[in-house]
Short mmCIF file of C-alpha atoms in Angstrom, two decimals:
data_model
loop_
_atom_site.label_atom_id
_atom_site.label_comp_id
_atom_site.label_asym_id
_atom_site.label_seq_id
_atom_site.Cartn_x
_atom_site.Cartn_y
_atom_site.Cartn_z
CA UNK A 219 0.00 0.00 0.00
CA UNK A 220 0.92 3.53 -1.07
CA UNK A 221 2.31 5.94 1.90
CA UNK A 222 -1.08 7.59 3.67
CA UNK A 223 -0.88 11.18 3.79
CA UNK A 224 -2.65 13.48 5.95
CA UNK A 225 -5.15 14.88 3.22
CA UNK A 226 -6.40 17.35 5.64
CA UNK A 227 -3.27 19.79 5.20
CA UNK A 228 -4.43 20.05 0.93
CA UNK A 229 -6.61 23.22 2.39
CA UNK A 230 -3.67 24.77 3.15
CA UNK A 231 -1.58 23.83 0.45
CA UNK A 232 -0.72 27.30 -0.72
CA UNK A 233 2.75 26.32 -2.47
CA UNK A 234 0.46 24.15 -5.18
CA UNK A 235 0.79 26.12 -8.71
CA UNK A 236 0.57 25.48 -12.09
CA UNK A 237 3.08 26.57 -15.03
CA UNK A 238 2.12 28.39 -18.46
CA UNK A 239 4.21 28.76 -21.16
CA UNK A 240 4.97 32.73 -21.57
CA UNK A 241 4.44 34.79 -24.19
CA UNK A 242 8.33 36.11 -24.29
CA UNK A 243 8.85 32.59 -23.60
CA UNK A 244 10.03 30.64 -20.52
CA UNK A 245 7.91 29.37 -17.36
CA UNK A 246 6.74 31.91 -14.80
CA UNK A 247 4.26 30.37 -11.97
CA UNK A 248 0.77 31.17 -11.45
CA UNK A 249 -0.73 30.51 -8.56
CA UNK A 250 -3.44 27.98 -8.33
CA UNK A 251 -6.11 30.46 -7.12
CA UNK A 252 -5.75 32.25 -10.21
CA UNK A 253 -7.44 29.11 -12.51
CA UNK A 254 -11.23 28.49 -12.81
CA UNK A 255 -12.28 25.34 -11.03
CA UNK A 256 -13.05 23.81 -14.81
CA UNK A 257 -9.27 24.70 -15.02
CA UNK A 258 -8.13 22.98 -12.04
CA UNK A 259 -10.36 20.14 -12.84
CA UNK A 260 -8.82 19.62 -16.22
CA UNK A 261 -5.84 19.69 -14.82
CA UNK A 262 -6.42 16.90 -12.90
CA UNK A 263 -7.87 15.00 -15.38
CA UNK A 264 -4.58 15.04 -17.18
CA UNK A 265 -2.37 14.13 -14.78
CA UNK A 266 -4.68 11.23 -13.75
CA UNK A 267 -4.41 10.65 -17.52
CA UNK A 268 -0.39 10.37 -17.33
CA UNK A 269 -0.84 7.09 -15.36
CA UNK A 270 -0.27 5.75 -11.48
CA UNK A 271 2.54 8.10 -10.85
CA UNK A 272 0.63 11.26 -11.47
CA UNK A 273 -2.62 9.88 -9.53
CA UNK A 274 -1.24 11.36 -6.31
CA UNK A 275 -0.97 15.11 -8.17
CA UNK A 276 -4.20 14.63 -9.76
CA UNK A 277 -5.55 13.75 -6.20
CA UNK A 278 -4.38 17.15 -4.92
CA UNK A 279 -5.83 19.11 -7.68
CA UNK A 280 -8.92 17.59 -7.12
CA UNK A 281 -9.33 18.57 -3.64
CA UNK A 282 -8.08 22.04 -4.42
CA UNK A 283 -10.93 22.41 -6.63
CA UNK A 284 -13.18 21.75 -2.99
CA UNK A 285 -11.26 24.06 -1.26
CA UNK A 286 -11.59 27.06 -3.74
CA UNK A 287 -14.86 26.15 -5.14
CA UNK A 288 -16.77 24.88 -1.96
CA UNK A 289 -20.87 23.48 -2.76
CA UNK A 290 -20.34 24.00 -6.73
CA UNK A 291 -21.34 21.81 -8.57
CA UNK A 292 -17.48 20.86 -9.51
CA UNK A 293 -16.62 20.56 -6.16
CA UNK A 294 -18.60 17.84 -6.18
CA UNK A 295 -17.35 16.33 -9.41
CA UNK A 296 -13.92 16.65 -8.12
CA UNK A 297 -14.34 14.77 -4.64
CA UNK A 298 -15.27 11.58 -6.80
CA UNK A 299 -12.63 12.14 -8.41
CA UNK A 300 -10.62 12.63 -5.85
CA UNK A 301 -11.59 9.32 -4.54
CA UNK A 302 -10.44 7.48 -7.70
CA UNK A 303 -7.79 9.36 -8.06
CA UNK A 304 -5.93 8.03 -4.34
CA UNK A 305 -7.11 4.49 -5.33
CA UNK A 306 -5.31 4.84 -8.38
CA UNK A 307 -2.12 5.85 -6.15
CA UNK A 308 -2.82 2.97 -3.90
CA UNK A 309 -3.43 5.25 -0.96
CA UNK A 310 -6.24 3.08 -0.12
CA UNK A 311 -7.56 5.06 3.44
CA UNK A 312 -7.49 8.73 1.89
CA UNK A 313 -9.22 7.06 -1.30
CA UNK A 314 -11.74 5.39 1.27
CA UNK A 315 -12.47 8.57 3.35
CA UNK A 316 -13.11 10.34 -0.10
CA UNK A 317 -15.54 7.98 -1.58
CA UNK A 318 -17.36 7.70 2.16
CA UNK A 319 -17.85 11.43 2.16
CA UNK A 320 -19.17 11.65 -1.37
CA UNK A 321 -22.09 8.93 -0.36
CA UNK A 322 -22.59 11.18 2.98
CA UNK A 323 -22.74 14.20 0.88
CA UNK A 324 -24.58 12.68 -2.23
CA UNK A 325 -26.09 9.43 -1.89
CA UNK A 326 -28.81 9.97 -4.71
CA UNK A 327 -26.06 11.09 -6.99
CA UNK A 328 -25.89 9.07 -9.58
CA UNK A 329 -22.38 8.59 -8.93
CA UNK A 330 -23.07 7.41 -5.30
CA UNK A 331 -22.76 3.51 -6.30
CA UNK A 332 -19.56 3.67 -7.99
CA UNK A 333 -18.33 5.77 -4.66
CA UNK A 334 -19.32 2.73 -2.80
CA UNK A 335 -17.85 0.30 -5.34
CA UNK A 336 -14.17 2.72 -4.86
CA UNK A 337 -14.56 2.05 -1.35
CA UNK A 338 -15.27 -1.60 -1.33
CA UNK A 339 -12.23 -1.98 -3.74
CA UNK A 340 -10.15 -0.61 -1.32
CA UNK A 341 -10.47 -3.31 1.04
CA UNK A 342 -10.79 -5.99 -1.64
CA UNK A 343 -7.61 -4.98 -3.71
CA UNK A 344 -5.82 -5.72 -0.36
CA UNK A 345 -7.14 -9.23 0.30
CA UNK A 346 -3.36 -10.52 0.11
CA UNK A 347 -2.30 -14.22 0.79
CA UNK A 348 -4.50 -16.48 2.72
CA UNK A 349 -2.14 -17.19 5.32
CA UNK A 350 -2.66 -13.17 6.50
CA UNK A 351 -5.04 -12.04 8.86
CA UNK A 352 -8.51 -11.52 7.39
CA UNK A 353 -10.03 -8.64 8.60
CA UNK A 354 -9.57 -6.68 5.16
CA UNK A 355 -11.79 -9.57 3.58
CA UNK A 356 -14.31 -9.14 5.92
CA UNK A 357 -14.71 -5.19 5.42
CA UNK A 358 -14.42 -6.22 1.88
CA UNK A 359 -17.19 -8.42 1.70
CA UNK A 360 -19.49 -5.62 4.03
CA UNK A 361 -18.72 -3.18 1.88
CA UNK A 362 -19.76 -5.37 -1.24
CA UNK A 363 -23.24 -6.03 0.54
CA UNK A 364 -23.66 -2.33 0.99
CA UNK A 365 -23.53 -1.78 -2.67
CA UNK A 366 -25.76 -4.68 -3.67
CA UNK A 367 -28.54 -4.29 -1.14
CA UNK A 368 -28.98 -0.45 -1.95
CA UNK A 369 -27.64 0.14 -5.81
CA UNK A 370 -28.88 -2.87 -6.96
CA UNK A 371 -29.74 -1.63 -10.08
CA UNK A 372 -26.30 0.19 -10.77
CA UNK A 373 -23.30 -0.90 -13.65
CA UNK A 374 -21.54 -2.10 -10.74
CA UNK A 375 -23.44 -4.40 -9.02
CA UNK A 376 -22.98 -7.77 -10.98
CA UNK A 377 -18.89 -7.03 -10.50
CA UNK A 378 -19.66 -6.14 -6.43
CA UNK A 379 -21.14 -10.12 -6.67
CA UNK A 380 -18.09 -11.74 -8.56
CA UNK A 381 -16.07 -9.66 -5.90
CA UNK A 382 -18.33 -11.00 -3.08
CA UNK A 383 -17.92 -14.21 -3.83
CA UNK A 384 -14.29 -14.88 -4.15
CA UNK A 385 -14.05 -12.84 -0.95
CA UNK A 386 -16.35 -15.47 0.74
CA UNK A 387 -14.48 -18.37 -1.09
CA UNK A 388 -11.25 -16.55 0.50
CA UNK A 389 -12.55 -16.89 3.92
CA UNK A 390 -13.08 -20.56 3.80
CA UNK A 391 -10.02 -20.76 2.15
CA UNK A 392 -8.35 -19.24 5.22
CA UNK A 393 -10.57 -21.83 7.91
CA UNK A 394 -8.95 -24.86 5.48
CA UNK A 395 -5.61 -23.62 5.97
CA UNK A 396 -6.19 -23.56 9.76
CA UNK A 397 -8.22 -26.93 9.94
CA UNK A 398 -5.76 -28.48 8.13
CA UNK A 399 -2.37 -27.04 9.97
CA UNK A 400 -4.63 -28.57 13.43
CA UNK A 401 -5.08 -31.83 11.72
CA UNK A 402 -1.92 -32.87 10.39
CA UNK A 403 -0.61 -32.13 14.41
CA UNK A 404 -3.05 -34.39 15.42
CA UNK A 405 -5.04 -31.53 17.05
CA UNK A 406 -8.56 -33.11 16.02
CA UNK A 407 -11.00 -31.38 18.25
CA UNK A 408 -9.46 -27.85 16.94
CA UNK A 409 -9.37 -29.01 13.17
CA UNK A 410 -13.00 -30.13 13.65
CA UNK A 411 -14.09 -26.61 14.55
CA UNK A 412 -12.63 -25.04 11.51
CA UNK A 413 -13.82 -27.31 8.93
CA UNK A 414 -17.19 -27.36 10.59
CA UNK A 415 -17.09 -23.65 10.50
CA UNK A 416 -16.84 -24.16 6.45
CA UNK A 417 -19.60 -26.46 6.12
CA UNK A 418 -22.10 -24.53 7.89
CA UNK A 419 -21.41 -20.72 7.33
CA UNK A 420 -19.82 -21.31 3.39
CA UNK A 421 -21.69 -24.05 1.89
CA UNK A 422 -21.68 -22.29 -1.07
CA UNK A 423 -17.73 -22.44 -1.63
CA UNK A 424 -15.53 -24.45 -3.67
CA UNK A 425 -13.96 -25.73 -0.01
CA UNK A 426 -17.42 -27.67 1.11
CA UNK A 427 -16.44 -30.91 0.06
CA UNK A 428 -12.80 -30.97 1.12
CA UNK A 429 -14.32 -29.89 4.69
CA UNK A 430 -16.26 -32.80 4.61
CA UNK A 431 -14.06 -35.29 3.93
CA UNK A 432 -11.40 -33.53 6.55
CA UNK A 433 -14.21 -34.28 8.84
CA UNK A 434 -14.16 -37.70 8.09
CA UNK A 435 -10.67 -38.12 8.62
CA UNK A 436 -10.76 -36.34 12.25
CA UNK A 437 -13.92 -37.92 13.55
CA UNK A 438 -12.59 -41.26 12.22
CA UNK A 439 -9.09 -40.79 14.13
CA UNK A 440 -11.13 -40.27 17.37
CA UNK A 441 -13.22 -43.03 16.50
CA UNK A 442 -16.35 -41.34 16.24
CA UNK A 443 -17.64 -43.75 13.38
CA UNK A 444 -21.27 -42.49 13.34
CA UNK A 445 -20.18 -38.67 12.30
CA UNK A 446 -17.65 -39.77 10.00
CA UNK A 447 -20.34 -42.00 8.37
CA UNK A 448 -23.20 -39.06 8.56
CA UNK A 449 -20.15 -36.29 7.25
CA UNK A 450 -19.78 -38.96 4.29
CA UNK A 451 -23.23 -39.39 3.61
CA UNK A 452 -23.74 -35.30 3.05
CA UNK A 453 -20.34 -35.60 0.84
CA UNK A 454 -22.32 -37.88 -0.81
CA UNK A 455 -25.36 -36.61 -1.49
CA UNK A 456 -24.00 -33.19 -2.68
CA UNK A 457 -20.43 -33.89 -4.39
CA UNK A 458 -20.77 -37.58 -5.41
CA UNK A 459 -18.64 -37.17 -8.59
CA UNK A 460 -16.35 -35.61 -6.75
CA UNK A 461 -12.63 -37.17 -6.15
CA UNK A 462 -13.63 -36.37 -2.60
CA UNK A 463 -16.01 -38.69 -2.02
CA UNK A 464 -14.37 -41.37 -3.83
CA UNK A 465 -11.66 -41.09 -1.15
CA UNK A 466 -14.27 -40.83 1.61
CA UNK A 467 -16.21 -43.65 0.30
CA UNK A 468 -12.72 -45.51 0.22
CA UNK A 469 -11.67 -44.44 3.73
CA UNK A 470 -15.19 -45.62 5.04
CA UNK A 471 -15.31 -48.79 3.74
CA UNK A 472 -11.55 -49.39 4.74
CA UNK A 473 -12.91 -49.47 8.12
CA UNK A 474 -16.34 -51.65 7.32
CA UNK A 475 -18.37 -48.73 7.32
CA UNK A 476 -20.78 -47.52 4.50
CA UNK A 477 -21.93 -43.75 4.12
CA UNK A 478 -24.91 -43.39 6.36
CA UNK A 479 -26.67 -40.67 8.44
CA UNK A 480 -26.86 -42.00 12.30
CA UNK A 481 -25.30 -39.40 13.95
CA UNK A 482 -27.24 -37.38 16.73
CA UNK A 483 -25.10 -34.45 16.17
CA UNK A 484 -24.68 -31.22 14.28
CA UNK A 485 -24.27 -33.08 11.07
CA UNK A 486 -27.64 -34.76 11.22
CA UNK A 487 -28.97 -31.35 11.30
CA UNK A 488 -27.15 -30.51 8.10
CA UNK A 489 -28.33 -33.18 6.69
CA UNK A 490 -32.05 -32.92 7.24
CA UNK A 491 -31.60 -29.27 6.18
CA UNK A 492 -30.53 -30.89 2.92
CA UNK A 493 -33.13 -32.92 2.19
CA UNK A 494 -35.53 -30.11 2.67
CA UNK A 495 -33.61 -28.35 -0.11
CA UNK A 496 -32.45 -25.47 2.79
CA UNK A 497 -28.31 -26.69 2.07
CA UNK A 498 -26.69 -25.67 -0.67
#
């Protein structure tokens, strides 16, 4: 992530001028006070055109064009700009605080969902490896939500969804990783947790039928036959052409035991939810 400045001190930002070409030639400066806020604006707009290292100048110029030109009507062009301007530059907090106070200011603007989609990408474009800690992904997948449940007609909305759902897949991703890590240690009460985590809260991932078959393998290890059997039995009934199952259908009868739900437990709950069509 980019440095995070204090964008507070642009106000003030008196030393911020812009260079003509003069008539007897040469450069003399003119300060920025002296340009229209269409100027300024325009200005901006170019430098955001010269790529990722001018965002952070066009970023500037866009919030001089608030300072100067307060409640007009390209003040308020410039703020969104402003916005995408610092997410371009990777300042990802500034960029955040920018698009937040553009839905504050103008959330029936028209350009109010694609604030919300700048700040949702600010979290998401930071979901890094799934071995970090996931609180970005979270915020990510909140601020997705936000943008779905009240622009639901807007551009952005089927993209928020993609978004929102490799977020969620991320999260399981990150409970496999754990379960796993606990049940290669032998830890099988702690690896149970995580993978159960999966199969109840993100049944709609790609991870639901490795969790399942990790269950297996844990409840099996503590001998707990009649969850390992009800745990294959799900597998089965949702992922039976899956590699998965032919390992858990392997593993099961390697011990005599045929997929079956008899357990008493949490899983037999998942399971009648599935008949009932309420699981995946």
């Amino acid at each position: 992530m980019g440095k995070i400045r204090a964008r507070a001190t642009w106000a003030s930002a008196t030393s911020l001028v812009l260079f003509l070409a003069a008539c007897g030639g040469g450069n003399r400066e003119i300060p920025i006070e002296a340009y229209s806020a269409q100027e300024i604006f325009e200005k901006g707009e170019f430098e955001l055109g010269q790529g990722k290292r001018s965002a952070d100048e066009a970023a500037q110029l866009f919030a001089e064009v608030e300072r100067l030109y307060p409640y007009s009507e390209w003040a308020k062009r410039a703020l969104i700009m402003q916005a995408y301007a610092l997410y371009e530059a990777q300042e990802y907090e500034a960029s955040r605080l920018s698009a937040q106070r553009y839905i504050d200011f103008y959330p029936a603007d028209e350009d109010a969902a694609y604030a919300q989609y700048l700040l949702a990408l600010t979290y998401y474009d930071q979901i890094d490896l799934v071995g970090r800690d996931q609180g970005l992904t979270f915020q990510a997948l909140q601020s997705l939500r936000t943008l779905v449940e009240i622009y639901p007609d807007s551009e952005y909305t089927q993209s928020a969804i993609l978004k929102f759902d490799l977020a969620f897949n991320h999260l399981a991703a990150k409970e496999m990783e754990i379960g796993r890590y606990y049940l290669k240690r032998n830890h099988h009460t702690a690896a149970i947790n995580r993978f159960r985590v999966v199969v109840e809260d993100f049944q709609t991932t790609s991870h639901t039928a490795e969790a399942l078959y990790r269950l297996m393998e844990a409840y099996l290890s503590l001998g707990l036959t009649a969850e390992a059997q009800t745990a294959g039995a799900i597998l089965g009934y949702n992922f039976q052409s899956s590699e998965w199952y032919e390992d858990a259908y392997a593993l099961l009868q390697g011990q005599g035991l045929e997929p079956d739900p008899v357990s008493t437990g949490w899983l037999r709950k998942i399971y009648r939810q599935m008949l009932k069509g309420e699981w995946l």
